[in-house]
Coordinates of C-alpha atoms in Angstrom, one line a residue:
X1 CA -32.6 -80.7 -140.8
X2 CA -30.0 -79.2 -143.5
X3 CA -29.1 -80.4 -146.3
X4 CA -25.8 -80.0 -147.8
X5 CA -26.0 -78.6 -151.4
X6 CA -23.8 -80.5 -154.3
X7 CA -21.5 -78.1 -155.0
X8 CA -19.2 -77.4 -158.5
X9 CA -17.1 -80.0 -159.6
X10 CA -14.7 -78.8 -162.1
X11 CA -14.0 -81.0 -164.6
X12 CA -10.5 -82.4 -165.2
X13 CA -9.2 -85.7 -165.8
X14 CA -10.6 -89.5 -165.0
X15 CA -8.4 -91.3 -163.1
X16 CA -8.2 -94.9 -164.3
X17 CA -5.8 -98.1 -162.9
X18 CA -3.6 -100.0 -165.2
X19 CA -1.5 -102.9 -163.9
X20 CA 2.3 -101.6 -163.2
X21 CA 4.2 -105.2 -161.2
X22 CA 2.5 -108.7 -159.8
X23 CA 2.3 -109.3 -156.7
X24 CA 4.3 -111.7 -154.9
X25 CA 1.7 -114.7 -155.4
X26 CA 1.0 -114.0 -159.3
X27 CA 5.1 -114.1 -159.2
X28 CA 4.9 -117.8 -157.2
X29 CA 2.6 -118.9 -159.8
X30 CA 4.5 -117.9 -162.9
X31 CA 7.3 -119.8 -161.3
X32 CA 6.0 -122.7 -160.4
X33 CA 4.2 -123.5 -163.7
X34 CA 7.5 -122.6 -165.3
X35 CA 9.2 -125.0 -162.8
X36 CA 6.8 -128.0 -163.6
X37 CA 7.2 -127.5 -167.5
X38 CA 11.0 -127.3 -167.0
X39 CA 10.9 -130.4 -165.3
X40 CA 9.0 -132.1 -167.5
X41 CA 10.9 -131.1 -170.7
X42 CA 14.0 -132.1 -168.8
X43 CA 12.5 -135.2 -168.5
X44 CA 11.5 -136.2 -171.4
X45 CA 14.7 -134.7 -173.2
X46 CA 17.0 -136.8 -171.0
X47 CA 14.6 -140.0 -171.7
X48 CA 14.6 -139.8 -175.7
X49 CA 18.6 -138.4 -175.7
X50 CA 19.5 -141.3 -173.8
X51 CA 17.4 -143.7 -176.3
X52 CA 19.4 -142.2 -179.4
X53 CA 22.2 -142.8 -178.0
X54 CA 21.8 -146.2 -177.2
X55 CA 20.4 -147.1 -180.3
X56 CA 23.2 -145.5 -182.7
X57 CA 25.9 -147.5 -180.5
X58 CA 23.9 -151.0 -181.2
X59 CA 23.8 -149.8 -185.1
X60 CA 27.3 -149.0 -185.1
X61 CA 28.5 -152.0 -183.2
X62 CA 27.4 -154.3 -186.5
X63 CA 27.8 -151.8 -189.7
X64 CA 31.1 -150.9 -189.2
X65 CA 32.9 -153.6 -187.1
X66 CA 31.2 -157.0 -187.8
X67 CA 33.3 -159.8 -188.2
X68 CA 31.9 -163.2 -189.8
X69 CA 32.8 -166.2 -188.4
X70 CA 35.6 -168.2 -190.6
X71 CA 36.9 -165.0 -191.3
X72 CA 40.1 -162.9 -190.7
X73 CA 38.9 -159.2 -190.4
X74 CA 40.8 -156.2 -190.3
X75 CA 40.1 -153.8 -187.2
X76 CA 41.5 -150.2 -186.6
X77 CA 41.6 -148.9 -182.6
X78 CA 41.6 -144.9 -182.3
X79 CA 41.2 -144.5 -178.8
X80 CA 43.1 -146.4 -175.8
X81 CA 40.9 -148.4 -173.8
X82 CA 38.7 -151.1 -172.7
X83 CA 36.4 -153.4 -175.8
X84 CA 33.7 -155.7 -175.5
X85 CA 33.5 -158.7 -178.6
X86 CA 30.0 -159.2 -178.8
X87 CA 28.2 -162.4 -180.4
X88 CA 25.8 -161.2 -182.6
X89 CA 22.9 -163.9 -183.3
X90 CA 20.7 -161.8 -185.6
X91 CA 20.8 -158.5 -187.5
X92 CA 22.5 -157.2 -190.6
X93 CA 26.3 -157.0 -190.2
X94 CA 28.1 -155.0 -192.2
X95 CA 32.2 -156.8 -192.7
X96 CA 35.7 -156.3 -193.9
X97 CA 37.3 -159.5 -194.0
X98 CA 41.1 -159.7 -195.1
X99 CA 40.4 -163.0 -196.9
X100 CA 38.7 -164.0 -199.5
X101 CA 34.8 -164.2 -199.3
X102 CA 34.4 -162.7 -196.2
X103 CA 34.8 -158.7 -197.7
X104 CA 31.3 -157.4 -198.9
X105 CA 30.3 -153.5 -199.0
X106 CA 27.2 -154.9 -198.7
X107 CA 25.2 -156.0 -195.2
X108 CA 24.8 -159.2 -194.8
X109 CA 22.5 -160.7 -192.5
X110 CA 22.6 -163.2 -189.8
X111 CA 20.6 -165.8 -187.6
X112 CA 22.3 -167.9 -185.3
X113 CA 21.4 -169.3 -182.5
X114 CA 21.0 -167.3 -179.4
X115 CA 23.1 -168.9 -177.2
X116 CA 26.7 -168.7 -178.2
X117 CA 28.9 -172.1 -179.2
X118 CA 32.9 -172.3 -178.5
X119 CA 34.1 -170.0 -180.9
X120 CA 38.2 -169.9 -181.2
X121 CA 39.5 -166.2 -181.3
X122 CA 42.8 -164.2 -181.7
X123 CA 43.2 -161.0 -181.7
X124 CA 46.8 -159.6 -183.2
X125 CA 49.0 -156.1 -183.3
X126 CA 50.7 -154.8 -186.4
X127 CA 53.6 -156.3 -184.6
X128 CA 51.7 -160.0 -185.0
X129 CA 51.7 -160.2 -181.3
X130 CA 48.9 -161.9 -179.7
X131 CA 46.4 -160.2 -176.8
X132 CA 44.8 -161.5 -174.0
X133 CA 41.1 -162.0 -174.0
X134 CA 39.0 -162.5 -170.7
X135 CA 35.1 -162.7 -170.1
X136 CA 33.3 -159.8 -169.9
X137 CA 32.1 -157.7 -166.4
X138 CA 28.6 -157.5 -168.0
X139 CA 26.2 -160.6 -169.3
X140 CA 23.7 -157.9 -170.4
X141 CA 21.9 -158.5 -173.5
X142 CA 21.4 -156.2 -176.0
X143 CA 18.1 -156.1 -178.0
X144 CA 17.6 -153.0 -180.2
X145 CA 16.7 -152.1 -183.6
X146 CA 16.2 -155.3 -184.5
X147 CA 19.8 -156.3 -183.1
X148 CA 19.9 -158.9 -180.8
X149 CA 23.9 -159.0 -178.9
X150 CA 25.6 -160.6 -175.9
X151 CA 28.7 -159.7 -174.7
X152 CA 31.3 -162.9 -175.1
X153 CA 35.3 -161.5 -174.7
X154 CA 36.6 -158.4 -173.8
X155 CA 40.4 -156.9 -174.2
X156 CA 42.7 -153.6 -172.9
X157 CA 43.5 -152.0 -175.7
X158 CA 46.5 -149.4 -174.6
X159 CA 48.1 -148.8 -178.1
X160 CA 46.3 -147.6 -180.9
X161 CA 46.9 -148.9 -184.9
X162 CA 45.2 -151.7 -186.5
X163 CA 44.9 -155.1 -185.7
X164 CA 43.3 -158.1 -186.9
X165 CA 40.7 -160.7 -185.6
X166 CA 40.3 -164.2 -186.5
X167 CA 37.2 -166.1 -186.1
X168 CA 37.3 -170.0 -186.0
X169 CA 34.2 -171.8 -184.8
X170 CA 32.8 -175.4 -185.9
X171 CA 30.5 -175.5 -188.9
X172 CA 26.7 -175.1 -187.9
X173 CA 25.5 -173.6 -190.8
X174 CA 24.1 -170.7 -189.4
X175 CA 26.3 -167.2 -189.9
X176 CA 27.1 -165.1 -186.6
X177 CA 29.1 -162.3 -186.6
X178 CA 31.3 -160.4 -183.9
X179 CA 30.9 -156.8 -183.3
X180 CA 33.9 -155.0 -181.4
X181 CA 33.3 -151.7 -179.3
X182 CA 33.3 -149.9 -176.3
X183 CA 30.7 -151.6 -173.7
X184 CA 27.3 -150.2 -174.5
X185 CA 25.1 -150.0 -171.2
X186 CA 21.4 -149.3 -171.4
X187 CA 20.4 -145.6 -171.1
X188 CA 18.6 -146.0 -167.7
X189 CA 15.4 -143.8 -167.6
X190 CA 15.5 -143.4 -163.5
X191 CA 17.9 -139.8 -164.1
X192 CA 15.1 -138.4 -166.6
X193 CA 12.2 -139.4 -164.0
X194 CA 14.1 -137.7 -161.1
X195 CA 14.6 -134.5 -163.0
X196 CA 11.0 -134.8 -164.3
X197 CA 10.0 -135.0 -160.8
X198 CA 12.1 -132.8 -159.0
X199 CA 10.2 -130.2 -161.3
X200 CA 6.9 -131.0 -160.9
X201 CA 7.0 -130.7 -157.3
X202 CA 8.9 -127.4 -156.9
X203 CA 7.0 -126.3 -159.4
X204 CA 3.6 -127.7 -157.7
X205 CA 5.0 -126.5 -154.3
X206 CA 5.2 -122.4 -155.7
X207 CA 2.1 -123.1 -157.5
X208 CA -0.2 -123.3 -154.2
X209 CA 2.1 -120.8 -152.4
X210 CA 1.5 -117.9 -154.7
X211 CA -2.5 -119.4 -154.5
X212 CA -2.6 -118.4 -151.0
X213 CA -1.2 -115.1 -151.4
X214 CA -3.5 -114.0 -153.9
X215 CA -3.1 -113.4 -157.6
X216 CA -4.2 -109.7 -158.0
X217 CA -2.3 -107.3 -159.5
X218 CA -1.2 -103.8 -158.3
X219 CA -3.1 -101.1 -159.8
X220 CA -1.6 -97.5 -160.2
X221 CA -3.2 -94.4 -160.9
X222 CA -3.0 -92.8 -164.4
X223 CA -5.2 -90.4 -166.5
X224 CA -8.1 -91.1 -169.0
X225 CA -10.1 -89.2 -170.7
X226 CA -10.3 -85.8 -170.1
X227 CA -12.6 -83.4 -169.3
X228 CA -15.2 -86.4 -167.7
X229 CA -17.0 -85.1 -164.9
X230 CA -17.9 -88.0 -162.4
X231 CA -21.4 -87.8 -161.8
X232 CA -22.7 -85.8 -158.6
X233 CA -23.6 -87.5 -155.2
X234 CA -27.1 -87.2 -154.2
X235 CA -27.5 -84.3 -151.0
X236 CA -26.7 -86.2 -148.0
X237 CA -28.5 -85.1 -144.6
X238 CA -26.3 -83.6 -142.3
X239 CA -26.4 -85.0 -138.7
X240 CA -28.5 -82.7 -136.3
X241 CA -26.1 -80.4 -134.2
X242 CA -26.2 -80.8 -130.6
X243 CA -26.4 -77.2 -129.0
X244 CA -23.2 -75.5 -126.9
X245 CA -25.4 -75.0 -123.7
X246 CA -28.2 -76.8 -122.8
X247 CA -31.8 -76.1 -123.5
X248 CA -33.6 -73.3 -121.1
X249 CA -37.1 -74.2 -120.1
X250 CA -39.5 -71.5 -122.1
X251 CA -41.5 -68.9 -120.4
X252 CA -45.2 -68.7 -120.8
X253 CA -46.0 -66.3 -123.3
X254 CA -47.5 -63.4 -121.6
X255 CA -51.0 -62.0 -122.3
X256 CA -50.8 -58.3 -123.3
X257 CA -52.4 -55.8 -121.1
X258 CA -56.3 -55.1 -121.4
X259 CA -57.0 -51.6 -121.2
X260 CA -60.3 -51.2 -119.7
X261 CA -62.4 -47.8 -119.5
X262 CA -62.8 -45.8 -116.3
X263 CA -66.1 -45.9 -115.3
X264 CA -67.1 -42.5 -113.4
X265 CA -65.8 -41.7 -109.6
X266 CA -63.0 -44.3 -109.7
X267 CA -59.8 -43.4 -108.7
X268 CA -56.5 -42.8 -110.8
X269 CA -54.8 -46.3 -111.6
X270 CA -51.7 -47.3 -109.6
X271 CA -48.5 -47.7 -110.7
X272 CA -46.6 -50.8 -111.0
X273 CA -44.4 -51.5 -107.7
X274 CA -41.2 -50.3 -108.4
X275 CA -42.3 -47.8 -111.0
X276 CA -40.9 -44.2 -110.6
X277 CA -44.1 -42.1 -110.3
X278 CA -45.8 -40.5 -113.9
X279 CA -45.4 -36.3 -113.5
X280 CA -48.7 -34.2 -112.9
X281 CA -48.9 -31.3 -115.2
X282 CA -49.1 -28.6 -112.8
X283 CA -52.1 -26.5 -111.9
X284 CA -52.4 -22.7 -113.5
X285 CA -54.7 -20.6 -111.9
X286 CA -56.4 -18.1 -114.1
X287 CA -54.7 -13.9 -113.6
X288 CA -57.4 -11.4 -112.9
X289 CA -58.6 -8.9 -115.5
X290 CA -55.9 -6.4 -116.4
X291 CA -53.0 -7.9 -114.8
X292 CA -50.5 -9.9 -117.0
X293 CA -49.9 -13.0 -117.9
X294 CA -48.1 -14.9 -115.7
X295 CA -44.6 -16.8 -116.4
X296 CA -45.6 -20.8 -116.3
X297 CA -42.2 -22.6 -115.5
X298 CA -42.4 -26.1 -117.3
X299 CA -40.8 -28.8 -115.6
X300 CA -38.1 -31.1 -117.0
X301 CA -39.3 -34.5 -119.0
X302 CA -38.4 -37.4 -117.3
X303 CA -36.8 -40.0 -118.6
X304 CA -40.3 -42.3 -120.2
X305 CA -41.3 -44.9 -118.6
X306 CA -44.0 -47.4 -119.7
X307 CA -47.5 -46.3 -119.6
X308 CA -49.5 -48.0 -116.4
X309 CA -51.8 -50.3 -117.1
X310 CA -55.4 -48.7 -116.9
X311 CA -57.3 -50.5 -114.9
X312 CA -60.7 -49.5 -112.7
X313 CA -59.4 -49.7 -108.9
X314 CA -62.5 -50.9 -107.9
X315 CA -62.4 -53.8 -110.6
X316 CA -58.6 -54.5 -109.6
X317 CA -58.4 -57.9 -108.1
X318 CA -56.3 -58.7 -105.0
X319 CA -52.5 -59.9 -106.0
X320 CA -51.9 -63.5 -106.4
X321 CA -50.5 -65.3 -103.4
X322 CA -50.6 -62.4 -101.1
X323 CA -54.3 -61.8 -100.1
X324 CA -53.6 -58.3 -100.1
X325 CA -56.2 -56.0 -101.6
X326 CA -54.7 -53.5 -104.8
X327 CA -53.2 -50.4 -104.0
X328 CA -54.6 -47.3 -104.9
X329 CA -53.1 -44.4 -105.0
X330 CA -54.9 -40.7 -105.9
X331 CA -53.4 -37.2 -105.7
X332 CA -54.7 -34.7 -103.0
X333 CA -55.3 -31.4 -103.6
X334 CA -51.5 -29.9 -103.5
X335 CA -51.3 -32.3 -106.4
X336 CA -49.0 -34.7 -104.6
X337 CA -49.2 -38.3 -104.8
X338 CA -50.8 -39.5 -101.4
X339 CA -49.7 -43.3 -101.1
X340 CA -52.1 -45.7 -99.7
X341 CA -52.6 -46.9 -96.1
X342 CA -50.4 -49.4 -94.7
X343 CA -51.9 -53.2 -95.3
X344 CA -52.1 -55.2 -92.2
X345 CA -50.2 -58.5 -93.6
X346 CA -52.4 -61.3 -93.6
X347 CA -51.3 -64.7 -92.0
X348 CA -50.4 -67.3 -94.5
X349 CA -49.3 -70.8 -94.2
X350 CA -45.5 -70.3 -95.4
X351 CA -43.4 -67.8 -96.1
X352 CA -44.1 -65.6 -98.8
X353 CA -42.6 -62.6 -100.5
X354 CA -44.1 -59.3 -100.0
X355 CA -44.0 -56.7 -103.1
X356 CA -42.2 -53.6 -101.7
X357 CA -44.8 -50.1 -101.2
X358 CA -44.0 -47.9 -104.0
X359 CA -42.2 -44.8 -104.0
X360 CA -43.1 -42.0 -103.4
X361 CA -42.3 -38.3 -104.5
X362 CA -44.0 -35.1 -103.8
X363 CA -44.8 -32.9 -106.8
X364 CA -44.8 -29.2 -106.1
X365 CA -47.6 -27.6 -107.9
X366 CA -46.7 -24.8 -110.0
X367 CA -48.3 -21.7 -108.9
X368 CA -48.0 -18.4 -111.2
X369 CA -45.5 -15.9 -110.0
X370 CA -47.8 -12.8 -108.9
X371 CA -46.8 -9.4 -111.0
X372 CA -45.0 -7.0 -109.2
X373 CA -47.5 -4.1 -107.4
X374 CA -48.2 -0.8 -109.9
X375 CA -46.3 1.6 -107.9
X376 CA -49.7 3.6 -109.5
X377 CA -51.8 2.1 -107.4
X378 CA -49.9 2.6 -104.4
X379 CA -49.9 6.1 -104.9
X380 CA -53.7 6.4 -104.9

């Protein structure tokens, strides 16, 4: 098994994430909680606006156009259009009266009875022309800072100037006044809770969209401190390689030879089948006295071969599977290589493969080349 080995890691910078945009549901999210506070400041702001409003009509419906019964009070019309006269049974009137006692800079207050008697009015141009009066569209009452109205006459007003009213109603003893204005409706709070809602539920609606998105944000790589080398991985073991060609079977290991001593009158060991045949040194016969020495021709090396195994002939066991017995070979005496009698093959169940004999070679022996005759002695 290898292992790999952890090799250098240079050391450089640390990469580190840092969040660059939101993703679409962290964007859904912000939006819908802005949506539902929108909504809900929309809401409220259109509630208390429309309160305000109401409420500074009511206050300037008695400060600054009361009228006191008995009285003849001066009125001035800016703007073309439709008035209401209310009866006013309680609060403090402010009025302007053209005749005596019924001018004070002062508010006066008032607390009639709520339901409104036959009261006698005229209402007059510069011109001293009289107008119409009819009953009003609207019975509403009005209670508000501490104002308590209902709306009793109501006139067209097309040309503007100043014009007075005159108040005559039977003596009850209790004060009411008259307040002229444009109609003043109640701020209805049913546009503030539509907007309010209308909000909440967008808002609520993005809110669990951008939830089942996911909030994460996206992270981009940047750079941190440098020169931080990240800690080395532990070696892992590699996976064991598989080899290119499959496995051989192995051979037996093979004994070496034995070499074994001749024992006396055994015959030369054979050669291995197939073996070329180991080269005799050749025979020298010994010259007679005072001739010369003879020329020995030495034959050429051949090529080497391994050294036969020395065995004992007679010790040689028979060859596996064959029930043959060894072969022996010996040299004669022309020191050639006599091979050994043909073996009768012995019957055996199957068929079985026979080594080939071994070849063989005849080795001339090297004789000495005789010296050529003294023609001295042929003389004699």
């Amino acid at each position: 098994m290898s292992h790999q080995q952890p090799g250098y890691q240079q050391p450089g910078y640390q990469q580190s994430g840092y969040p660059v945009a939101r993703r679409s549901g962290g964007t859904l999210v912000v939006i819908g909680v802005l949506l539902v506070l929108i909504g809900i400041v929309a809401g409220g702001a259109l509630y208390v606006s429309g309160k305000q409003n109401y409420s500074s009509k009511v206050k300037n419906l008695v400060t600054q156009s009361g009228a006191l019964s008995g009285c003849v009070t001066d009125l001035t019309f800016e703007k073309p259009g439709m008035y209401t006269l209310y009866y006013v049974s309680k609060g403090s009137v402010r009025i302007n009266g053209a005749n005596d006692g019924c001018a004070s800079a002062d508010v006066v207050p008032v607390a009639a009875d709520p339901n409104p008697p036959e009261i006698a009015l005229k209402l007059t141009n510069s011109d001293g022309k009289t107008l119409r009066l009819s009953a009003p569209a609207s019975s509403t009452v009005i209670r508000d800072s501490g104002v308590v109205a209902e709306p009793y006459r109501q006139v067209n007003i097309s040309v503007v100037g100043d014009y007075q009213l005159e108040v005559a109603s039977p003596d009850t003893g209790l004060p009411f006044a008259l307040g002229v204005g444009p109609a003043i409706n109640k701020t209805s709070s049913l546009l503030a809770l539509v907007v309010g809602l209308v909000g909440v539920v967008f808002g609520a609606g993005a809110v669990l969209l951008g939830l089942a998105q996911g909030t994460g944000t996206a992270a981009s790589p940047g750079y941190g401190a440098p020169y931080q080398q990240s800690p080395a991985q532990p070696p892992s073991a590699s996976p064991p390689r598989q080899a290119a060609y499959p496995a051989q079977p192995q051979r037996p290991a093979m004994a070496p030879p034995v070499q074994r001593p001749a024992q006396p009158g055994a015959q030369r060991p054979t050669q291995a089948p197939g073996a070329r045949p180991q080269q005799v040194p050749p025979t020298v016969r010994q010259p007679q006295q005072g001739g010369a020495a003879p020329t020995v021709r030495q034959p050429q090396q051949p090529a080497s071969v391994p050294p036969p195994v020395q065995r004992d002939a007679q010790q040689r066991p028979q060859q596996p599977g064959t029930g043959l017995p060894p072969i022996v070979s010996s040299l004669d005496e022309s020191g050639s290589i006599s091979s050994p009698p043909p073996t009768q093959r012995m019957p055996s169940s199957g068929w079985e493969r026979q080594p080939a004999p071994p070849p063989t070679r005849p080795l001339t022996s090297q004789r000495p080349v005789p010296p050529p005759p003294d023609p001295d002695e042929d003389s004699d």
